[in-house]
Tab-separated table of C-alpha atoms and ligand atoms in Angstrom:
chain	number	residue	atom	x	y	z
A	177	MET	CA	8.001	5.342	38.779
A	178	LYS	CA	6.174	6.127	35.555
A	179	GLN	CA	8.215	3.441	33.831
A	180	GLN	CA	7.423	0.955	36.564
A	181	GLU	CA	3.762	1.687	36.202
A	182	GLN	CA	4.054	1.156	32.472
A	183	MET	CA	5.874	-2.116	32.866
A	184	GLY	CA	3.467	-3.290	35.482
A	185	ARG	CA	0.467	-2.447	33.371
A	186	ARG	CA	-1.490	-5.588	32.582
A	187	ARG	CA	-4.666	-5.978	30.671
A	188	SER	CA	-7.154	-8.779	30.746
A	189	SER	CA	-9.620	-9.607	28.029
A	190	LEU	CA	-12.333	-8.645	30.520
A	191	ASN	CA	-11.512	-5.027	29.675
A	192	LEU	CA	-12.115	-5.556	25.977
A	193	PRO	CA	-14.978	-3.930	24.125
A	194	GLU	CA	-18.293	-5.738	24.365
A	195	GLY	CA	-18.557	-8.458	21.743
A	196	PHE	CA	-14.836	-8.561	20.932
A	197	LEU	CA	-14.452	-11.504	18.577
A	198	TRP	CA	-11.769	-14.088	19.281
A	199	GLY	CA	-11.088	-16.374	16.391
A	200	VAL	CA	-8.643	-18.687	14.729
A	201	ALA	CA	-7.875	-18.651	11.011
A	202	ALA	CA	-6.947	-21.153	8.321
A	203	ALA	CA	-7.201	-21.549	4.548
A	204	SER	CA	-8.640	-24.295	2.356
A	205	TYR	CA	-5.500	-25.484	0.566
A	206	GLN	CA	-3.488	-25.378	3.768
A	207	VAL	CA	-5.728	-27.649	5.864
A	208	GLU	CA	-8.398	-29.458	3.854
A	209	GLY	CA	-6.464	-32.135	1.971
A	210	ALA	CA	-8.897	-34.316	-0.028
A	211	THR	CA	-7.877	-32.504	-3.178
A	212	SER	CA	-9.647	-34.930	-5.487
A	213	ALA	CA	-12.726	-35.641	-3.366
A	214	ASP	CA	-16.289	-35.033	-4.496
A	215	GLY	CA	-15.569	-33.431	-7.823
A	216	ARG	CA	-13.050	-30.789	-6.732
A	217	GLY	CA	-11.179	-29.323	-9.690
A	218	THR	CA	-7.457	-28.609	-9.834
A	219	SER	CA	-6.123	-25.372	-8.373
A	220	ILE	CA	-2.943	-23.464	-9.177
A	221	TRP	CA	-1.527	-24.639	-5.844
A	222	ASP	CA	-1.974	-28.299	-6.820
A	223	THR	CA	-0.038	-27.607	-9.993
A	224	PHE	CA	2.582	-25.420	-8.358
A	225	SER	CA	3.295	-27.771	-5.456
A	226	GLU	CA	3.785	-30.618	-7.903
A	227	THR	CA	6.347	-28.572	-9.827
A	228	PRO	CA	9.847	-29.811	-8.884
A	229	GLY	CA	11.679	-27.301	-6.706
A	230	ALA	CA	8.665	-25.086	-6.008
A	231	VAL	CA	7.881	-26.309	-2.475
A	232	ILE	CA	10.372	-27.597	0.117
A	233	HIS	CA	10.698	-31.413	-0.023
A	234	GLY	CA	8.048	-31.500	-2.760
A	235	HIS	CA	5.310	-31.243	-0.136
A	236	THR	CA	1.754	-30.695	-1.390
A	237	GLY	CA	-1.625	-29.990	0.187
A	238	ALA	CA	-3.051	-33.319	-1.021
A	239	VAL	CA	-3.556	-34.642	2.530
A	240	SER	CA	-2.417	-31.962	4.992
A	241	VAL	CA	-4.407	-32.302	8.241
A	242	ASP	CA	-7.365	-33.726	6.309
A	243	GLN	CA	-9.795	-31.200	7.706
A	244	TYR	CA	-12.181	-32.099	4.893
A	245	HIS	CA	-12.886	-35.318	6.789
A	246	ARG	CA	-11.776	-34.396	10.301
A	247	TYR	CA	-13.520	-31.045	10.722
A	248	PRO	CA	-15.699	-32.253	13.644
A	249	GLU	CA	-12.589	-32.845	15.720
A	250	ASP	CA	-11.188	-29.422	14.821
A	251	VAL	CA	-14.481	-27.745	15.669
A	252	ARG	CA	-14.440	-29.494	19.059
A	253	LEU	CA	-10.939	-28.155	19.661
A	254	MET	CA	-12.224	-24.662	18.895
A	255	ARG	CA	-15.199	-25.096	21.172
A	256	ASP	CA	-13.039	-26.302	24.059
A	257	ALA	CA	-10.871	-23.194	23.760
A	258	GLY	CA	-13.896	-20.878	23.742
A	259	ILE	CA	-13.199	-19.674	20.193
A	260	GLY	CA	-15.932	-17.343	18.914
A	261	SER	CA	-15.324	-17.533	15.177
A	262	TYR	CA	-13.533	-19.723	12.651
A	263	ARG	CA	-12.038	-17.943	9.677
A	264	PHE	CA	-11.771	-20.578	6.938
A	265	SER	CA	-11.658	-20.190	3.182
A	266	ILE	CA	-13.815	-21.653	0.472
A	267	ALA	CA	-11.900	-23.544	-2.199
A	268	TRP	CA	-13.117	-22.144	-5.513
A	269	PRO	CA	-12.264	-25.410	-7.349
A	270	ARG	CA	-14.577	-27.343	-5.019
A	271	ILE	CA	-17.442	-24.992	-5.864
A	272	GLN	CA	-16.711	-24.508	-9.555
A	273	PRO	CA	-14.123	-27.032	-10.724
A	274	ASP	CA	-13.274	-25.167	-13.950
A	275	GLY	CA	-13.631	-21.670	-12.556
A	276	SER	CA	-16.532	-20.933	-14.882
A	277	GLY	CA	-19.718	-22.713	-15.897
A	278	ALA	CA	-21.127	-25.524	-13.792
A	279	PHE	CA	-21.188	-25.406	-9.999
A	280	ASN	CA	-20.575	-28.504	-7.901
A	281	SER	CA	-23.217	-29.066	-5.224
A	282	LYS	CA	-20.945	-31.456	-3.323
A	283	GLY	CA	-18.515	-28.597	-2.831
A	284	PHE	CA	-21.187	-26.424	-1.267
A	285	ASP	CA	-22.267	-29.410	0.859
A	286	TYR	CA	-18.881	-29.592	2.523
A	287	TYR	CA	-19.009	-25.967	3.634
A	288	LYS	CA	-22.607	-26.408	4.806
A	289	ARG	CA	-21.532	-29.364	6.950
A	290	LEU	CA	-18.608	-27.409	8.352
A	291	ILE	CA	-20.709	-24.316	9.137
A	292	ASP	CA	-23.500	-26.396	10.693
A	293	GLU	CA	-20.971	-28.040	12.948
A	294	LEU	CA	-19.513	-24.656	13.914
A	295	HIS	CA	-22.948	-23.268	14.686
A	296	ARG	CA	-23.892	-26.334	16.709
A	297	GLU	CA	-20.943	-25.486	18.945
A	298	GLY	CA	-21.787	-21.790	19.064
A	299	ILE	CA	-18.914	-20.719	16.795
A	300	GLY	CA	-19.363	-18.140	14.041
A	301	ALA	CA	-18.367	-18.751	10.416
A	302	ALA	CA	-16.050	-16.173	8.827
A	303	ALA	CA	-15.669	-17.269	5.206
A	304	THR	CA	-12.908	-16.034	2.911
A	305	LEU	CA	-13.834	-16.437	-0.742
A	306	TYR	CA	-10.321	-16.454	-2.130
A	307	HIS	CA	-7.262	-17.601	-0.243
A	308	TRP	CA	-5.079	-18.270	-3.293
A	309	ASP	CA	-6.446	-21.490	-4.791
A	310	LEU	CA	-7.461	-20.265	-8.241
A	311	PRO	CA	-8.943	-22.970	-10.491
A	312	GLN	CA	-6.150	-24.072	-12.816
A	313	ALA	CA	-8.503	-23.783	-15.800
A	314	LEU	CA	-8.638	-20.017	-15.222
A	315	GLU	CA	-4.863	-19.794	-14.946
A	316	ASP	CA	-4.672	-21.599	-18.280
A	317	ARG	CA	-6.693	-18.706	-19.690
A	318	GLY	CA	-4.331	-16.066	-18.296
A	319	GLY	CA	-5.103	-16.106	-14.559
A	320	TRP	CA	-5.464	-12.858	-12.617
A	321	PRO	CA	-3.596	-10.774	-15.210
A	322	ASN	CA	-6.568	-11.514	-17.474
A	323	ARG	CA	-9.498	-9.187	-16.780
A	324	ASP	CA	-12.004	-11.962	-17.329
A	325	THR	CA	-10.870	-13.636	-14.069
A	326	ALA	CA	-12.395	-10.723	-12.108
A	327	HIS	CA	-15.751	-11.432	-13.758
A	328	ARG	CA	-15.418	-15.145	-13.048
A	329	PHE	CA	-14.669	-14.325	-9.404
A	330	ARG	CA	-17.799	-12.192	-9.196
A	331	ASP	CA	-19.902	-15.107	-10.522
A	332	TYR	CA	-18.319	-17.586	-8.137
A	333	ALA	CA	-18.807	-15.192	-5.216
A	334	ALA	CA	-22.451	-14.639	-6.167
A	335	ALA	CA	-23.027	-18.404	-6.195
A	336	CYS	CA	-21.508	-18.653	-2.699
A	337	PHE	CA	-23.741	-15.831	-1.465
A	338	GLY	CA	-26.726	-17.686	-2.908
A	339	GLU	CA	-25.905	-21.069	-1.382
A	340	LEU	CA	-24.243	-20.070	1.884
A	341	GLY	CA	-25.485	-16.518	2.467
A	342	ASP	CA	-27.971	-17.473	5.141
A	343	ILE	CA	-25.382	-19.287	7.266
A	344	VAL	CA	-22.116	-17.345	6.879
A	345	ASP	CA	-21.656	-14.754	9.629
A	346	MET	CA	-18.904	-12.686	8.067
A	347	TRP	CA	-17.521	-12.550	4.509
A	348	ILE	CA	-14.002	-11.766	3.399
A	349	THR	CA	-13.609	-11.432	-0.357
A	350	LEU	CA	-9.836	-11.782	-0.748
A	351	ASN	CA	-6.945	-12.762	1.456
A	352	GLU	CA	-3.776	-10.730	0.919
A	353	PRO	CA	-4.031	-9.757	-2.747
A	354	TRP	CA	-0.413	-8.505	-2.480
A	355	CYS	CA	0.699	-12.133	-2.127
A	356	SER	CA	-1.530	-13.378	-4.953
A	357	SER	CA	-0.183	-10.724	-7.310
A	358	VAL	CA	3.396	-9.949	-6.277
A	359	LEU	CA	4.497	-13.334	-4.892
A	360	GLY	CA	2.509	-15.216	-7.546
A	361	TYR	CA	3.214	-13.219	-10.710
A	362	GLN	CA	6.309	-11.104	-10.006
A	363	VAL	CA	8.557	-12.887	-7.513
A	364	GLY	CA	7.345	-16.329	-8.534
A	365	VAL	CA	7.644	-18.024	-5.130
A	366	HIS	CA	3.878	-18.638	-4.974
A	367	ALA	CA	1.566	-20.172	-7.543
A	368	PRO	CA	1.473	-19.783	-10.460
A	369	GLY	CA	5.202	-18.928	-10.257
A	370	SER	CA	5.497	-16.174	-12.889
A	371	THR	CA	8.142	-13.459	-12.844
A	372	ASP	CA	6.649	-10.522	-14.699
A	373	ARG	CA	6.083	-7.170	-12.988
A	374	SER	CA	3.455	-5.990	-15.486
A	375	ALA	CA	1.508	-9.219	-14.939
A	376	ALA	CA	1.671	-8.666	-11.169
A	377	TRP	CA	0.264	-5.142	-11.487
A	378	ALA	CA	-2.508	-6.342	-13.783
A	379	ALA	CA	-3.230	-9.204	-11.371
A	380	GLY	CA	-3.396	-6.779	-8.450
A	381	HIS	CA	-5.844	-4.581	-10.321
A	382	HIS	CA	-8.065	-7.477	-11.361
A	383	LEU	CA	-8.054	-8.923	-7.852
A	384	LEU	CA	-9.271	-5.591	-6.497
A	385	LEU	CA	-11.783	-5.288	-9.321
A	386	GLY	CA	-13.076	-8.789	-8.541
A	387	HIS	CA	-13.364	-7.761	-4.897
A	388	GLY	CA	-15.361	-4.661	-5.858
A	389	MET	CA	-17.686	-6.559	-8.191
A	390	ALA	CA	-18.253	-9.314	-5.626
A	391	THR	CA	-19.067	-6.684	-3.013
A	392	GLU	CA	-21.563	-5.035	-5.377
A	393	ALA	CA	-23.131	-8.430	-6.087
A	394	TYR	CA	-23.385	-9.039	-2.344
A	395	ARG	CA	-25.218	-5.772	-1.740
A	396	ALA	CA	-27.711	-6.719	-4.427
A	397	THR	CA	-28.639	-9.870	-2.460
A	398	GLY	CA	-29.860	-7.872	0.546
A	399	LEU	CA	-27.873	-10.130	2.892
A	400	THR	CA	-26.754	-8.361	6.037
A	401	ALA	CA	-23.721	-10.200	7.396
A	402	PRO	CA	-20.710	-7.866	7.199
A	403	ILE	CA	-18.438	-8.103	4.161
A	404	GLY	CA	-14.840	-6.913	3.923
A	405	ILE	CA	-11.387	-7.720	2.589
A	406	THR	CA	-8.157	-8.853	4.232
A	407	LEU	CA	-4.907	-7.048	3.405
A	408	ASN	CA	-1.343	-7.619	4.510
A	409	LEU	CA	-0.143	-4.065	4.451
A	410	GLU	CA	3.380	-3.176	5.449
A	411	MET	CA	4.493	0.145	6.845
A	412	PRO	CA	8.235	-0.263	7.255
A	413	ARG	CA	9.935	1.545	10.092
A	414	PRO	CA	12.599	4.020	8.921
A	415	ALA	CA	16.025	2.930	10.203
A	416	THR	CA	16.787	6.420	11.523
A	417	ASN	CA	15.018	9.744	11.822
A	418	ARG	CA	17.029	11.152	8.902
A	419	SER	CA	14.720	12.503	6.260
A	420	GLU	CA	16.187	10.229	3.541
A	421	ASP	CA	15.349	7.113	5.566
A	422	ILE	CA	11.858	8.385	6.343
A	423	ALA	CA	11.297	9.058	2.645
A	424	ALA	CA	12.708	5.604	1.732
A	425	ALA	CA	10.343	3.853	4.149
A	426	ASP	CA	7.490	5.799	2.645
A	427	ARG	CA	8.403	4.665	-0.898
A	428	ALA	CA	8.705	1.085	0.321
A	429	ALA	CA	5.010	1.194	1.227
A	430	ASP	CA	3.872	2.034	-2.319
A	431	MET	CA	3.362	-1.469	-3.702
A	432	HIS	CA	2.804	-3.360	-0.495
A	433	THR	CA	0.359	-0.931	1.024
A	434	ARG	CA	-0.865	2.023	-1.051
A	435	PHE	CA	-1.538	-0.062	-4.165
A	436	PHE	CA	-4.064	-2.109	-2.189
A	437	ILE	CA	-5.565	0.220	0.379
A	438	ASP	CA	-5.844	3.489	-1.545
A	439	PRO	CA	-8.244	2.271	-4.280
A	440	LEU	CA	-10.520	0.853	-1.554
A	441	LEU	CA	-10.706	4.398	-0.230
A	442	GLY	CA	-11.505	5.881	-3.657
A	443	ARG	CA	-7.927	7.095	-4.137
A	444	PRO	CA	-5.688	6.382	-7.154
A	445	TYR	CA	-2.867	3.832	-7.418
A	446	PRO	CA	0.604	5.097	-6.364
A	447	GLN	CA	1.843	6.509	-9.686
A	448	ARG	CA	5.303	7.093	-8.182
A	449	HIS	CA	5.746	3.320	-8.017
A	450	PHE	CA	4.863	2.821	-11.696
A	451	ASP	CA	7.176	5.694	-12.678
A	452	ALA	CA	10.076	3.863	-11.026
A	453	TYR	CA	9.701	0.994	-13.539
A	454	PRO	CA	9.231	2.635	-16.952
A	455	ASP	CA	9.606	-0.696	-18.791
A	456	ALA	CA	6.602	-2.233	-17.027
A	457	VAL	CA	3.000	-1.631	-18.044
A	458	PRO	CA	0.852	0.122	-15.410
A	459	PRO	CA	-2.367	-1.613	-14.351
A	460	PRO	CA	-4.959	-1.729	-17.156
A	461	VAL	CA	-7.583	0.459	-15.485
A	462	GLU	CA	-10.800	0.892	-17.470
A	463	ALA	CA	-13.520	3.499	-17.006
A	464	GLY	CA	-15.551	2.795	-13.889
A	465	ASP	CA	-13.054	0.330	-12.367
A	466	MET	CA	-11.870	2.573	-9.560
A	467	GLU	CA	-15.461	3.317	-8.499
A	468	ARG	CA	-16.221	-0.385	-8.375
A	469	ILE	CA	-13.134	-1.170	-6.336
A	470	ALA	CA	-14.246	1.467	-3.838
A	471	ALA	CA	-17.627	-0.250	-3.280
A	472	PRO	CA	-18.310	0.336	0.426
A	473	ILE	CA	-17.172	-2.438	2.757
A	474	ASP	CA	-18.223	-3.101	6.347
A	475	PHE	CA	-14.786	-3.742	7.838
A	476	LEU	CA	-11.140	-4.077	6.942
A	477	GLY	CA	-9.218	-7.219	7.882
A	478	LEU	CA	-5.502	-6.888	8.607
A	479	ASN	CA	-2.937	-9.655	8.725
A	480	TYR	CA	0.092	-8.682	10.753
A	481	TYR	CA	3.232	-10.743	11.264
A	482	PHE	CA	6.125	-8.257	11.494
A	483	GLU	CA	7.376	-4.787	10.653
A	484	PRO	CA	10.527	-4.475	8.516
A	485	VAL	CA	13.139	-1.725	8.795
A	486	VAL	CA	14.103	0.257	5.728
A	487	ALA	CA	16.931	2.691	4.949
A	488	ALA	CA	17.676	4.866	1.918
A	489	ALA	CA	19.857	3.300	-0.788
A	490	PRO	CA	21.374	4.727	-3.969
A	491	VAL	CA	18.918	4.812	-6.839
A	492	ASN	CA	20.127	2.720	-9.753
A	493	ALA	CA	18.806	0.304	-12.362
A	494	ASP	CA	18.642	-2.550	-9.836
A	495	ASN	CA	17.054	-0.419	-7.160
A	496	PRO	CA	14.979	2.285	-8.846
A	497	GLU	CA	12.971	2.949	-5.674
A	498	GLY	CA	16.118	3.612	-3.615
A	499	TYR	CA	15.491	1.686	-0.430
A	500	ARG	CA	16.792	-1.449	1.224
A	501	GLU	CA	15.795	-3.527	4.201
A	502	VAL	CA	18.289	-3.458	7.043
A	503	PRO	CA	18.701	-5.760	10.063
A	504	SER	CA	17.151	-5.078	13.455
A	505	HIS	CA	17.873	-6.426	16.928
A	506	HIS	CA	14.602	-8.314	17.188
A	507	GLU	CA	14.481	-12.002	17.837
A	508	ARG	CA	13.216	-13.939	14.811
A	509	THR	CA	10.699	-16.709	14.335
A	510	HIS	CA	11.249	-19.908	12.383
A	511	MET	CA	10.138	-17.962	9.277
A	512	ASP	CA	13.047	-15.612	9.992
A	513	TRP	CA	10.483	-12.878	10.573
A	514	PRO	CA	11.432	-10.353	13.299
A	515	ILE	CA	9.155	-10.274	16.336
A	516	VAL	CA	7.977	-6.658	16.585
A	517	PRO	CA	4.852	-6.387	18.732
A	518	ARG	CA	5.014	-2.576	18.861
A	519	GLY	CA	4.828	-2.681	15.093
A	520	LEU	CA	1.296	-4.013	15.440
A	521	TYR	CA	0.364	-1.011	17.565
A	522	ARG	CA	1.909	1.354	15.005
A	523	HIS	CA	0.228	-0.540	12.203
A	524	LEU	CA	-3.250	-0.319	13.684
A	525	LYS	CA	-2.795	3.368	14.439
A	526	TRP	CA	-1.482	4.051	10.913
A	527	VAL	CA	-4.351	2.213	9.191
A	528	TRP	CA	-6.900	3.864	11.447
A	529	ALA	CA	-5.553	7.324	10.574
A	530	HIS	CA	-5.039	6.567	6.862
A	531	THR	CA	-8.621	5.332	6.497
A	532	ASP	CA	-10.010	8.243	8.556
A	533	GLY	CA	-11.542	5.641	10.838
A	534	ARG	CA	-14.125	4.796	8.252
A	535	PHE	CA	-14.182	1.007	8.754
A	536	PRO	CA	-13.961	-1.082	11.903
A	537	LEU	CA	-10.838	-3.227	11.849
A	538	TYR	CA	-10.201	-6.896	12.541
A	539	ILE	CA	-6.884	-8.639	12.877
A	540	THR	CA	-7.660	-11.543	10.603
A	541	GLU	CA	-4.264	-13.220	11.086
A	542	ASN	CA	-1.421	-13.012	13.546
A	543	GLY	CA	0.828	-15.750	14.862
A	544	CYS	CA	4.300	-17.237	14.541
A	545	ALA	CA	6.207	-20.295	13.411
A	546	VAL	CA	8.178	-22.120	16.093
A	547	ARG	CA	10.209	-25.359	15.917
A	548	ASP	CA	7.677	-27.213	18.027
A	549	GLU	CA	8.220	-30.696	19.371
A	550	LEU	CA	6.007	-33.042	21.326
A	551	THR	CA	7.039	-34.144	24.794
A	552	GLU	CA	8.499	-37.626	24.958
A	553	ASP	CA	5.184	-39.165	25.953
A	554	GLY	CA	3.528	-37.351	23.063
A	555	THR	CA	0.817	-35.704	25.123
A	556	ARG	CA	1.988	-32.100	25.307
A	557	CYS	CA	3.818	-29.473	23.313
A	558	HIS	CA	5.491	-26.664	25.217
A	559	ASP	CA	5.746	-23.551	23.050
A	560	PRO	CA	6.603	-20.705	25.423
A	561	ARG	CA	7.888	-18.544	22.552
A	562	ARG	CA	4.480	-18.610	20.872
A	563	VAL	CA	2.764	-17.813	24.176
A	564	ASP	CA	5.079	-14.802	24.538
A	565	TYR	CA	4.546	-13.767	20.957
A	566	LEU	CA	0.783	-13.848	21.319
A	567	ARG	CA	0.775	-12.135	24.690
A	568	GLN	CA	2.881	-9.250	23.411
A	569	HIS	CA	0.829	-8.828	20.267
A	570	PHE	CA	-2.468	-8.962	22.174
A	571	ARG	CA	-1.119	-6.280	24.456
A	572	ALA	CA	-0.144	-4.076	21.505
A	573	ALA	CA	-3.614	-4.504	20.003
A	574	PHE	CA	-5.312	-3.690	23.305
A	575	ASP	CA	-3.172	-0.550	23.587
A	576	ALA	CA	-4.384	0.515	20.150
A	577	ILE	CA	-7.992	-0.035	21.234
A	578	GLU	CA	-7.354	2.027	24.316
A	579	ASP	CA	-5.948	4.761	22.090
A	580	GLY	CA	-9.088	4.933	20.003
A	581	VAL	CA	-8.765	2.305	17.243
A	582	ASP	CA	-12.034	0.474	16.584
A	583	LEU	CA	-10.602	-3.046	16.557
A	584	ARG	CA	-13.436	-5.558	16.748
A	585	GLY	CA	-11.718	-8.904	16.795
A	586	TYR	CA	-8.538	-10.957	16.607
A	587	PHE	CA	-7.995	-14.184	14.672
A	588	VAL	CA	-4.898	-16.177	15.573
A	589	TRP	CA	-3.075	-17.904	12.751
A	590	SER	CA	-3.583	-20.775	13.054
A	591	LEU	CA	-5.710	-23.362	14.834
A	592	ILE	CA	-3.502	-26.222	13.761
A	593	ASP	CA	-0.161	-26.692	11.980
A	594	ASN	CA	-0.644	-26.853	8.230
A	595	PHE	CA	0.802	-26.580	4.729
A	596	GLU	CA	2.788	-23.339	4.841
A	597	TRP	CA	2.877	-22.668	1.072
A	598	ALA	CA	6.413	-22.794	-0.369
A	599	PHE	CA	7.679	-24.025	3.040
A	600	GLY	CA	5.429	-27.070	2.950
A	601	TYR	CA	5.021	-28.734	6.346
A	602	THR	CA	8.359	-27.466	7.666
A	603	ARG	CA	6.885	-24.438	9.423
A	604	ARG	CA	4.432	-24.870	12.302
A	605	PHE	CA	2.031	-22.008	13.054
A	606	GLY	CA	-0.701	-23.851	14.961
A	607	VAL	CA	-1.776	-23.551	18.565
A	608	VAL	CA	-2.509	-27.243	18.046
A	609	TYR	CA	0.291	-29.583	16.986
A	610	ALA	CA	-0.371	-31.773	13.956
A	611	ASP	CA	1.206	-35.178	13.848
A	612	TYR	CA	1.165	-35.646	10.085
A	613	ILE	CA	1.913	-39.369	10.334
A	614	ASN	CA	-1.226	-40.374	12.195
A	615	GLN	CA	-3.319	-37.156	12.044
A	616	ARG	CA	-3.271	-36.842	15.802
A	617	ARG	CA	-3.930	-33.320	17.118
A	618	VAL	CA	-2.152	-32.246	20.326
A	619	PRO	CA	-3.019	-28.866	21.843
A	620	LYS	CA	0.121	-26.825	22.535
A	621	ASP	CA	0.595	-24.640	25.616
A	622	SER	CA	-0.374	-21.647	23.444
A	623	TYR	CA	-3.786	-23.265	22.903
A	624	TYR	CA	-4.358	-23.354	26.651
A	625	TYR	CA	-3.026	-19.810	26.936
A	626	LEU	CA	-5.464	-18.603	24.293
A	627	ARG	CA	-8.311	-20.351	26.119
A	628	GLU	CA	-7.409	-18.534	29.347
A	629	VAL	CA	-7.199	-15.165	27.617
A	630	ILE	CA	-10.569	-15.633	25.943
A	631	SER	CA	-12.197	-16.695	29.188
A	632	GLY	CA	-10.731	-13.619	30.889
A	633	HIS	CA	-8.741	-15.628	33.426
A	634	GLU	CA	-5.332	-14.813	32.037
A	635	GLU	CA	-3.885	-11.347	31.989
A	636	VAL	CA	-2.484	-10.109	28.754
B	848	FCB	C1	-0.126	-15.336	5.480
B	848	FCB	C2	-1.120	-16.203	4.773
B	848	FCB	C3	-1.493	-17.448	5.530
B	848	FCB	C4	-0.318	-18.059	6.249
B	848	FCB	C5	0.434	-17.025	7.028
B	848	FCB	C6	1.606	-17.562	7.814
B	848	FCB	O1	0.527	-14.543	4.555
B	848	FCB	O2	-2.302	-15.483	4.524
B	848	FCB	O3	-2.100	-18.326	4.637
B	848	FCB	O4	0.483	-18.735	5.364
B	848	FCB	O5	0.883	-16.006	6.177
């Protein structure tokens, strides 16, 4: 009976906290195109995607869905779905083509046009300052492993606060600094494509330092829109309840999670992780850095896609941390990511406890890649797997709210199919289908589902 009640339990968005924010998310390099328009400088993703072998089929973001020119249509799509906020990112090379020195007013103009259009339709503007498109000129001077980049980021952020501060409704300093540092400088599958662990740690530190300095600069402006950061933490699930697997899962969270969240809370970096790699150089922390990184924020943004499973493994030179990922029974998306909605519940509860509930939380990204196809007549796209994915994840998030987590909003990744980094255009995450040949946008079933959830007509 109890089980039946549980299974039958359904929630509608009408039960959500007052003011719950429903949004969709995207990032400049993934959707804007127009990479040489109006004085935009070159970013590390332009360079990387033009490097043979770096991105599937040699795809680049040069055109993508051309949101730079077609934003009114995308804003209308958001309006028609009842979306409350658009999380977009500002392309640093549009604002400051060389990453230092002169600012480009035409770059600011684009974001003013976009935000005006959003506001005209009653949609809030959630601006991310850095979603991976570092000006190439800064990479040429050492990129994020170079401390100076943190100072350059502070200056760029301050200029954005000055020009856009009266119209942006919510600021996010960085998107997923784990990806910028580890995928960009250690694994090498993201721009700039380096493979150096010490560089990744230095990059991670300077990203966080840049975040802290930008946050301090923001406070000095007296602006009042909330400011926060978006992290993609990972708390792997131990494969079994054996203590070795529990300990292995805990170690696996050192770089992905503790490195990024603990300094925001005024806690040190996970020394245990650095000790595991004695040949690498720990992050170059200078006096006062950790205090700056811990500059108070107004919320924490979380991107959640899946929860891996980890088991203990023998410690050796190739595996000094002694853990390995193991398979699970979960169905997988087109990214080969397991679909683990309960992991989102666990994740929210873990973050809430780990942060002592000191910041409200937002899910700033969640969604899935599906092999979507248009119907023969080209007017519809049936994506029942995405509808299921979203429904189950919404439910997990609502359960967390019910169990005391202060979750204030949920941004679905993404409004429209786009350039999925090293996967180019081969992975579709949108609730709107992009026909890249003629730039036609076709809402998928998941778009209509999202509209119904937001309006409160569809049960979750
Ligand atoms: C996240 C990124 C976002 C998008 C999704 C699928 O890691 O922040 O840009 O690529 O994954």
